[in-house]
Amino acid sequence: MTETQRFRIASIPADGVGKEVVAAGLRVLDALAANSDGAFAFDVDEFPWGSEYYAKTGKMMDDDGPEQVRDHDAIYFGAVGWENVPDHISLWGLRLRLCQGFDQWANVRPVQFLPGITSPLRKADDTELDWVVVRENSEGEYAGFGGRNFAGREGLGEIATQSAVFTEVGCERIMRFAFDLARTRSRKKVSSVTKSNAQQYGMVLWDEVFTRVSADYPDVETESVLVDAMSAKFVLRPEDLSVVVASNLNADILSDLGSALAGSLGLAASANLNPERRFPSMFEPVHGSAPDIAGQGVCNPVGAIGSAALMLEHLGLPDEAKRIQRAIEATCAAGILTRDVGGTASTDDVTTAIIDNLAD
Ligand code: GGG
């Protein structure tokens, strides 16, 4: 018998529904491993970081937190944000500390239209829709560059600046990532999104790098679209999209719009990748901690379970990733849905149905 391939996963459920959906995703991974005839297994270390940890320690994670998770094969993350901690402290203290510290510069966010889910988009009834938002995840508007002047000025009060940082290297690597991804898809097209008419420095650099990089991919169609026009296009001409590459903030907003069009934010999966594999990559649902429904057992686990599938693909288990994806589709098609997508099933019901459908 061949030796079992073991994967070390750092699980960080963090806040609110993050705890419920990560538990659901881990159940699915356990079920897959149990049925693998010893081919692979997951050794999961859970870290208690998040807003409750902050209430006890004054920190979102340990000072040496990144060191503690660094040797893992991947990080499985839930969601961050709770009312006891200002949002910018919780985001920068945990999620962004990991994304930026581990140079997870590519954030891949597929927008998938699943069978059995009613989209608010009329075209979703009869047009095949599926695109991927590739988010620049290391700089741009999230560079954390700026300051506040507490002295204030007569009549003006306090002053704050927040600068976006665009580097040629940062733009080029995310664009090449998007083009390489487009080459693996049936529609070979990359749409680049900026607001370069108004933001004439960083985003004009982005446009110029896009033009230069495109020349190396003559087989891939391209377009450059302003973010306001792209928001309209998500609604009006989504069939024309395949890979959409955008800066940190623009892609964050667009991917929420895409998930809402696909039926719910609860469905959307995401991968924060360090493509060079110098650091662990991190997999998490796009949604946040959803305090309004947290702890009730009703949140949608599909985004987190889809993120576990992206993690398996990254770990070199593409067939198992496809099994999870097919099980998600079968479960939705059978109408086993949580209430955000019009159903009455609980988080556990949907998770159990996905596990049952893994066998097919
Ligand atoms: N699971 C995703 C998550 O926790 N997101 C929290 C959030 O507020 N994210 C903002 C961002 O990533 O820009």
PDB file of C-alpha atoms in Angstrom, residues 69-279:
ATOM      1  CA  VAL A  69       1.080  29.000  10.634  1.00  0.00           C
ATOM      2  CA  ARG A  70       3.928  29.441   8.202  1.00  0.00           C
ATOM      3  CA  ASP A  71       4.880  25.754   7.938  1.00  0.00           C
ATOM      4  CA  HIS A  72       1.358  24.632   7.106  1.00  0.00           C
ATOM      5  CA  ASP A  73       0.442  23.559   3.579  1.00  0.00           C
ATOM      6  CA  ALA A  74      -2.533  25.944   3.519  1.00  0.00           C
ATOM      7  CA  ILE A  75      -4.651  28.199   5.702  1.00  0.00           C
ATOM      8  CA  TYR A  76      -8.410  27.686   5.847  1.00  0.00           C
ATOM      9  CA  PHE A  77      -9.993  30.943   6.971  1.00  0.00           C
ATOM     10  CA  GLY A  78     -13.534  31.876   8.008  1.00  0.00           C
ATOM     11  CA  ALA A  79     -14.410  35.544   8.341  1.00  0.00           C
ATOM     12  CA  VAL A  80     -13.316  38.550  10.303  1.00  0.00           C
ATOM     13  CA  GLY A  81     -15.246  41.372  11.910  1.00  0.00           C
ATOM     14  CA  TRP A  82     -17.243  41.798  15.123  1.00  0.00           C
ATOM     15  CA  GLU A  83     -18.802  44.714  16.942  1.00  0.00           C
ATOM     16  CA  ASN A  84     -16.273  44.787  19.826  1.00  0.00           C
ATOM     17  CA  VAL A  85     -13.382  45.680  17.499  1.00  0.00           C
ATOM     18  CA  PRO A  86     -13.253  48.555  14.980  1.00  0.00           C
ATOM     19  CA  ASP A  87     -13.365  47.000  11.498  1.00  0.00           C
ATOM     20  CA  HIS A  88     -10.038  48.443  10.379  1.00  0.00           C
ATOM     21  CA  ILE A  89      -8.323  46.939  13.447  1.00  0.00           C
ATOM     22  CA  SER A  90      -9.808  43.469  12.970  1.00  0.00           C
ATOM     23  CA  LEU A  91      -9.145  43.413   9.208  1.00  0.00           C
ATOM     24  CA  TRP A  92      -5.553  44.657   9.434  1.00  0.00           C
ATOM     25  CA  GLY A  93      -4.837  42.649  12.614  1.00  0.00           C
ATOM     26  CA  LEU A  94      -5.674  39.260  11.120  1.00  0.00           C
ATOM     27  CA  ARG A  95      -6.777  38.820   7.519  1.00  0.00           C
ATOM     28  CA  LEU A  96      -4.627  41.499   5.902  1.00  0.00           C
ATOM     29  CA  ARG A  97      -1.693  40.640   8.165  1.00  0.00           C
ATOM     30  CA  LEU A  98      -1.744  37.129   6.713  1.00  0.00           C
ATOM     31  CA  CYS A  99      -2.539  38.100   3.095  1.00  0.00           C
ATOM     32  CA  GLN A 100       0.109  40.795   2.948  1.00  0.00           C
ATOM     33  CA  GLY A 101       2.682  39.140   5.255  1.00  0.00           C
ATOM     34  CA  PHE A 102       2.567  35.952   3.201  1.00  0.00           C
ATOM     35  CA  ASP A 103       2.591  37.855  -0.108  1.00  0.00           C
ATOM     36  CA  GLN A 104      -0.674  36.229  -1.197  1.00  0.00           C
ATOM     37  CA  TRP A 105      -0.753  38.638  -4.099  1.00  0.00           C
ATOM     38  CA  ALA A 106      -3.407  36.952  -6.232  1.00  0.00           C
ATOM     39  CA  ASN A 107      -6.959  36.697  -4.903  1.00  0.00           C
ATOM     40  CA  VAL A 108      -9.042  34.465  -7.169  1.00  0.00           C
ATOM     41  CA  ARG A 109     -12.815  34.855  -6.814  1.00  0.00           C
ATOM     42  CA  PRO A 110     -14.932  32.767  -9.210  1.00  0.00           C
ATOM     43  CA  VAL A 111     -18.480  33.974  -9.881  1.00  0.00           C
ATOM     44  CA  GLN A 112     -20.444  30.778 -10.409  1.00  0.00           C
ATOM     45  CA  PHE A 113     -24.078  30.372 -11.308  1.00  0.00           C
ATOM     46  CA  LEU A 114     -25.289  27.159  -9.685  1.00  0.00           C
ATOM     47  CA  PRO A 115     -28.262  25.048 -10.760  1.00  0.00           C
ATOM     48  CA  GLY A 116     -31.337  25.423  -8.552  1.00  0.00           C
ATOM     49  CA  ILE A 117     -30.478  28.941  -7.409  1.00  0.00           C
ATOM     50  CA  THR A 118     -32.546  31.848  -8.596  1.00  0.00           C
ATOM     51  CA  SER A 119     -30.378  34.709  -9.750  1.00  0.00           C
ATOM     52  CA  PRO A 120     -31.762  38.255  -9.879  1.00  0.00           C
ATOM     53  CA  LEU A 121     -30.174  38.383 -13.339  1.00  0.00           C
ATOM     54  CA  ARG A 122     -32.685  37.558 -16.061  1.00  0.00           C
ATOM     55  CA  LYS A 123     -29.988  36.258 -18.413  1.00  0.00           C
ATOM     56  CA  ALA A 124     -28.985  33.606 -15.877  1.00  0.00           C
ATOM     57  CA  ASP A 125     -32.048  31.606 -16.938  1.00  0.00           C
ATOM     58  CA  ASP A 126     -30.797  30.740 -20.387  1.00  0.00           C
ATOM     59  CA  THR A 127     -27.249  32.004 -20.834  1.00  0.00           C
ATOM     60  CA  GLU A 128     -24.186  30.172 -19.583  1.00  0.00           C
ATOM     61  CA  LEU A 129     -22.546  32.527 -17.101  1.00  0.00           C
ATOM     62  CA  ASP A 130     -19.303  31.952 -15.266  1.00  0.00           C
ATOM     63  CA  TRP A 131     -16.426  34.342 -14.757  1.00  0.00           C
ATOM     64  CA  VAL A 132     -13.518  34.869 -12.374  1.00  0.00           C
ATOM     65  CA  VAL A 133     -12.490  38.060 -10.638  1.00  0.00           C
ATOM     66  CA  VAL A 134      -8.721  38.227 -10.118  1.00  0.00           C
ATOM     67  CA  ARG A 135      -8.006  40.696  -7.352  1.00  0.00           C
ATOM     68  CA  GLU A 136      -4.585  42.317  -6.919  1.00  0.00           C
ATOM     69  CA  ASN A 137      -4.119  41.449  -3.256  1.00  0.00           C
ATOM     70  CA  SER A 138      -0.898  43.046  -2.092  1.00  0.00           C
ATOM     71  CA  GLU A 139      -0.926  46.775  -2.820  1.00  0.00           C
ATOM     72  CA  GLY A 140      -3.151  49.334  -4.604  1.00  0.00           C
ATOM     73  CA  GLU A 141      -5.716  50.973  -2.326  1.00  0.00           C
ATOM     74  CA  TYR A 142      -4.813  48.470   0.464  1.00  0.00           C
ATOM     75  CA  ALA A 143      -1.176  49.548   0.756  1.00  0.00           C
ATOM     76  CA  GLY A 144      -1.907  51.015   4.179  1.00  0.00           C
ATOM     77  CA  PHE A 145      -0.109  54.189   3.175  1.00  0.00           C
ATOM     78  CA  GLY A 146      -1.178  57.487   4.688  1.00  0.00           C
ATOM     79  CA  GLY A 147      -1.611  59.230   7.964  1.00  0.00           C
ATOM     80  CA  ARG A 148      -3.781  61.341  10.229  1.00  0.00           C
ATOM     81  CA  ASN A 149      -2.943  64.749  11.549  1.00  0.00           C
ATOM     82  CA  PHE A 150      -4.317  64.930  15.059  1.00  0.00           C
ATOM     83  CA  ALA A 151      -3.265  68.554  15.488  1.00  0.00           C
ATOM     84  CA  GLY A 152      -5.990  69.645  13.104  1.00  0.00           C
ATOM     85  CA  ARG A 153      -6.070  73.049  11.490  1.00  0.00           C
ATOM     86  CA  GLU A 154      -8.131  76.056  12.279  1.00  0.00           C
ATOM     87  CA  GLY A 155     -11.518  75.543  10.671  1.00  0.00           C
ATOM     88  CA  LEU A 156     -10.543  72.275   8.922  1.00  0.00           C
ATOM     89  CA  GLY A 157     -10.409  69.858  11.831  1.00  0.00           C
ATOM     90  CA  GLU A 158      -8.451  66.686  11.461  1.00  0.00           C
ATOM     91  CA  ILE A 159      -6.828  65.707   8.166  1.00  0.00           C
ATOM     92  CA  ALA A 160      -6.325  62.162   6.875  1.00  0.00           C
ATOM     93  CA  THR A 161      -4.604  60.942   3.722  1.00  0.00           C
ATOM     94  CA  GLN A 162      -4.823  57.451   2.207  1.00  0.00           C
ATOM     95  CA  SER A 163      -2.671  56.793  -0.825  1.00  0.00           C
ATOM     96  CA  ALA A 164      -2.886  53.916  -3.257  1.00  0.00           C
ATOM     97  CA  VAL A 165       0.413  52.339  -4.282  1.00  0.00           C
ATOM     98  CA  PHE A 166       0.840  50.739  -7.699  1.00  0.00           C
ATOM     99  CA  THR A 167       4.166  49.182  -8.620  1.00  0.00           C
ATOM    100  CA  GLU A 168       5.086  47.959 -12.072  1.00  0.00           C
ATOM    101  CA  VAL A 169       6.062  44.576 -10.608  1.00  0.00           C
ATOM    102  CA  GLY A 170       2.761  44.298  -8.689  1.00  0.00           C
ATOM    103  CA  CYS A 171       0.690  45.183 -11.758  1.00  0.00           C
ATOM    104  CA  GLU A 172       2.623  42.906 -14.081  1.00  0.00           C
ATOM    105  CA  ARG A 173       2.507  39.803 -11.894  1.00  0.00           C
ATOM    106  CA  ILE A 174      -1.252  39.950 -11.339  1.00  0.00           C
ATOM    107  CA  MET A 175      -1.873  40.575 -15.053  1.00  0.00           C
ATOM    108  CA  ARG A 176       0.313  37.645 -16.133  1.00  0.00           C
ATOM    109  CA  PHE A 177      -1.575  35.532 -13.575  1.00  0.00           C
ATOM    110  CA  ALA A 178      -4.883  36.630 -15.146  1.00  0.00           C
ATOM    111  CA  PHE A 179      -3.681  35.915 -18.689  1.00  0.00           C
ATOM    112  CA  ASP A 180      -2.360  32.466 -17.716  1.00  0.00           C
ATOM    113  CA  LEU A 181      -5.712  31.722 -16.082  1.00  0.00           C
ATOM    114  CA  ALA A 182      -7.596  32.927 -19.196  1.00  0.00           C
ATOM    115  CA  ARG A 183      -5.597  30.462 -21.295  1.00  0.00           C
ATOM    116  CA  THR A 184      -7.054  27.583 -19.254  1.00  0.00           C
ATOM    117  CA  ARG A 185     -10.662  28.679 -19.889  1.00  0.00           C
ATOM    118  CA  SER A 186     -12.928  28.119 -22.887  1.00  0.00           C
ATOM    119  CA  ARG A 187     -13.321  31.892 -23.410  1.00  0.00           C
ATOM    120  CA  LYS A 188      -9.782  33.270 -23.593  1.00  0.00           C
ATOM    121  CA  LYS A 189     -10.375  36.840 -22.573  1.00  0.00           C
ATOM    122  CA  VAL A 190      -9.058  39.234 -19.902  1.00  0.00           C
ATOM    123  CA  SER A 191     -10.941  42.410 -18.961  1.00  0.00           C
ATOM    124  CA  SER A 192      -8.820  44.955 -17.104  1.00  0.00           C
ATOM    125  CA  VAL A 193     -10.630  47.351 -14.773  1.00  0.00           C
ATOM    126  CA  THR A 194      -9.445  50.762 -13.543  1.00  0.00           C
ATOM    127  CA  LYS A 195     -10.636  54.302 -12.983  1.00  0.00           C
ATOM    128  CA  SER A 196      -7.706  55.738 -14.918  1.00  0.00           C
ATOM    129  CA  ASN A 197      -9.650  58.680 -16.314  1.00  0.00           C
ATOM    130  CA  ALA A 198      -9.875  60.128 -12.808  1.00  0.00           C
ATOM    131  CA  GLN A 199      -6.861  58.475 -11.128  1.00  0.00           C
ATOM    132  CA  GLN A 200      -4.162  59.561 -13.508  1.00  0.00           C
ATOM    133  CA  TYR A 201      -1.005  58.157 -11.884  1.00  0.00           C
ATOM    134  CA  GLY A 202      -1.329  54.654 -10.443  1.00  0.00           C
ATOM    135  CA  MET A 203      -4.118  53.525 -12.707  1.00  0.00           C
ATOM    136  CA  VAL A 204      -2.535  54.924 -15.854  1.00  0.00           C
ATOM    137  CA  LEU A 205       0.553  52.891 -14.918  1.00  0.00           C
ATOM    138  CA  TRP A 206      -1.798  49.882 -14.563  1.00  0.00           C
ATOM    139  CA  ASP A 207      -3.219  50.538 -18.074  1.00  0.00           C
ATOM    140  CA  GLU A 208       0.246  50.845 -19.591  1.00  0.00           C
ATOM    141  CA  VAL A 209       1.451  47.611 -18.008  1.00  0.00           C
ATOM    142  CA  PHE A 210      -1.728  45.886 -19.226  1.00  0.00           C
ATOM    143  CA  THR A 211      -1.041  46.967 -22.812  1.00  0.00           C
ATOM    144  CA  ARG A 212       2.573  45.789 -22.586  1.00  0.00           C
ATOM    145  CA  VAL A 213       1.709  42.399 -20.987  1.00  0.00           C
ATOM    146  CA  SER A 214      -1.145  41.770 -23.487  1.00  0.00           C
ATOM    147  CA  ALA A 215       1.399  41.755 -26.322  1.00  0.00           C
ATOM    148  CA  ASP A 216       2.833  38.507 -24.878  1.00  0.00           C
ATOM    149  CA  TYR A 217      -0.603  36.842 -25.081  1.00  0.00           C
ATOM    150  CA  PRO A 218      -1.786  37.390 -28.677  1.00  0.00           C
ATOM    151  CA  ASP A 219      -4.170  34.414 -28.346  1.00  0.00           C
ATOM    152  CA  VAL A 220      -6.091  36.110 -25.490  1.00  0.00           C
ATOM    153  CA  GLU A 221      -8.735  38.759 -26.203  1.00  0.00           C
ATOM    154  CA  THR A 222      -8.512  41.899 -24.078  1.00  0.00           C
ATOM    155  CA  GLU A 223     -10.485  44.952 -23.077  1.00  0.00           C
ATOM    156  CA  SER A 224      -9.913  47.857 -20.651  1.00  0.00           C
ATOM    157  CA  VAL A 225     -13.062  49.028 -18.899  1.00  0.00           C
ATOM    158  CA  LEU A 226     -13.652  51.705 -16.257  1.00  0.00           C
ATOM    159  CA  VAL A 227     -14.988  50.337 -12.982  1.00  0.00           C
ATOM    160  CA  ASP A 228     -18.324  52.145 -13.254  1.00  0.00           C
ATOM    161  CA  ALA A 229     -18.869  50.731 -16.746  1.00  0.00           C
ATOM    162  CA  MET A 230     -17.762  47.282 -15.559  1.00  0.00           C
ATOM    163  CA  SER A 231     -20.372  47.354 -12.777  1.00  0.00           C
ATOM    164  CA  ALA A 232     -23.004  47.959 -15.445  1.00  0.00           C
ATOM    165  CA  LYS A 233     -21.523  45.221 -17.621  1.00  0.00           C
ATOM    166  CA  PHE A 234     -21.737  42.675 -14.774  1.00  0.00           C
ATOM    167  CA  VAL A 235     -25.503  43.228 -14.883  1.00  0.00           C
ATOM    168  CA  LEU A 236     -26.155  43.894 -18.560  1.00  0.00           C
ATOM    169  CA  ARG A 237     -23.577  41.849 -20.517  1.00  0.00           C
ATOM    170  CA  PRO A 238     -22.150  39.206 -18.149  1.00  0.00           C
ATOM    171  CA  GLU A 239     -21.934  36.687 -21.006  1.00  0.00           C
ATOM    172  CA  ASP A 240     -19.025  38.758 -22.364  1.00  0.00           C
ATOM    173  CA  LEU A 241     -16.844  38.128 -19.270  1.00  0.00           C
ATOM    174  CA  SER A 242     -14.274  35.442 -18.555  1.00  0.00           C
ATOM    175  CA  VAL A 243     -11.383  36.756 -16.425  1.00  0.00           C
ATOM    176  CA  VAL A 244     -11.697  40.198 -14.857  1.00  0.00           C
ATOM    177  CA  VAL A 245      -8.491  41.626 -13.361  1.00  0.00           C
ATOM    178  CA  ALA A 246      -8.690  44.652 -11.080  1.00  0.00           C
ATOM    179  CA  SER A 247      -6.995  46.471  -8.241  1.00  0.00           C
ATOM    180  CA  ASN A 248      -7.510  45.474  -4.607  1.00  0.00           C
ATOM    181  CA  LEU A 249     -10.506  47.717  -3.833  1.00  0.00           C
ATOM    182  CA  ASN A 250     -12.197  47.622  -7.238  1.00  0.00           C
ATOM    183  CA  ALA A 251     -12.012  43.821  -7.379  1.00  0.00           C
ATOM    184  CA  ASP A 252     -13.348  43.501  -3.833  1.00  0.00           C
ATOM    185  CA  ILE A 253     -16.420  45.544  -4.740  1.00  0.00           C
ATOM    186  CA  LEU A 254     -16.932  43.850  -8.114  1.00  0.00           C
ATOM    187  CA  SER A 255     -16.681  40.352  -6.656  1.00  0.00           C
ATOM    188  CA  ASP A 256     -19.427  41.127  -4.135  1.00  0.00           C
ATOM    189  CA  LEU A 257     -21.586  42.353  -6.994  1.00  0.00           C
ATOM    190  CA  GLY A 258     -20.826  39.165  -8.943  1.00  0.00           C
ATOM    191  CA  SER A 259     -21.711  36.932  -5.982  1.00  0.00           C
ATOM    192  CA  ALA A 260     -24.950  38.816  -5.408  1.00  0.00           C
ATOM    193  CA  LEU A 261     -25.853  38.331  -9.085  1.00  0.00           C
ATOM    194  CA  ALA A 262     -25.094  34.625  -8.757  1.00  0.00           C
ATOM    195  CA  GLY A 263     -27.689  34.520  -5.966  1.00  0.00           C
ATOM    196  CA  SER A 264     -25.930  35.250  -2.652  1.00  0.00           C
ATOM    197  CA  LEU A 265     -22.645  36.262  -1.098  1.00  0.00           C
ATOM    198  CA  GLY A 266     -22.863  33.001   0.818  1.00  0.00           C
ATOM    199  CA  LEU A 267     -22.070  31.056  -2.370  1.00  0.00           C
ATOM    200  CA  ALA A 268     -18.804  32.734  -3.278  1.00  0.00           C
ATOM    201  CA  ALA A 269     -15.449  31.013  -2.777  1.00  0.00           C
ATOM    202  CA  SER A 270     -12.017  32.567  -2.842  1.00  0.00           C
ATOM    203  CA  ALA A 271      -8.307  31.734  -2.836  1.00  0.00           C
ATOM    204  CA  ASN A 272      -5.571  34.114  -1.640  1.00  0.00           C
ATOM    205  CA  LEU A 273      -2.572  32.686  -3.441  1.00  0.00           C
ATOM    206  CA  ASN A 274       1.158  33.047  -3.052  1.00  0.00           C
ATOM    207  CA  PRO A 275       1.786  31.575  -6.512  1.00  0.00           C
ATOM    208  CA  GLU A 276       5.535  31.080  -5.900  1.00  0.00           C
ATOM    209  CA  ARG A 277       4.618  28.902  -2.863  1.00  0.00           C
ATOM    210  CA  ARG A 278       7.178  30.599  -0.631  1.00  0.00           C
ATOM    211  CA  PHE A 279       4.364  31.011   1.924  1.00  0.00           C
TER     212      PHE A 279
END
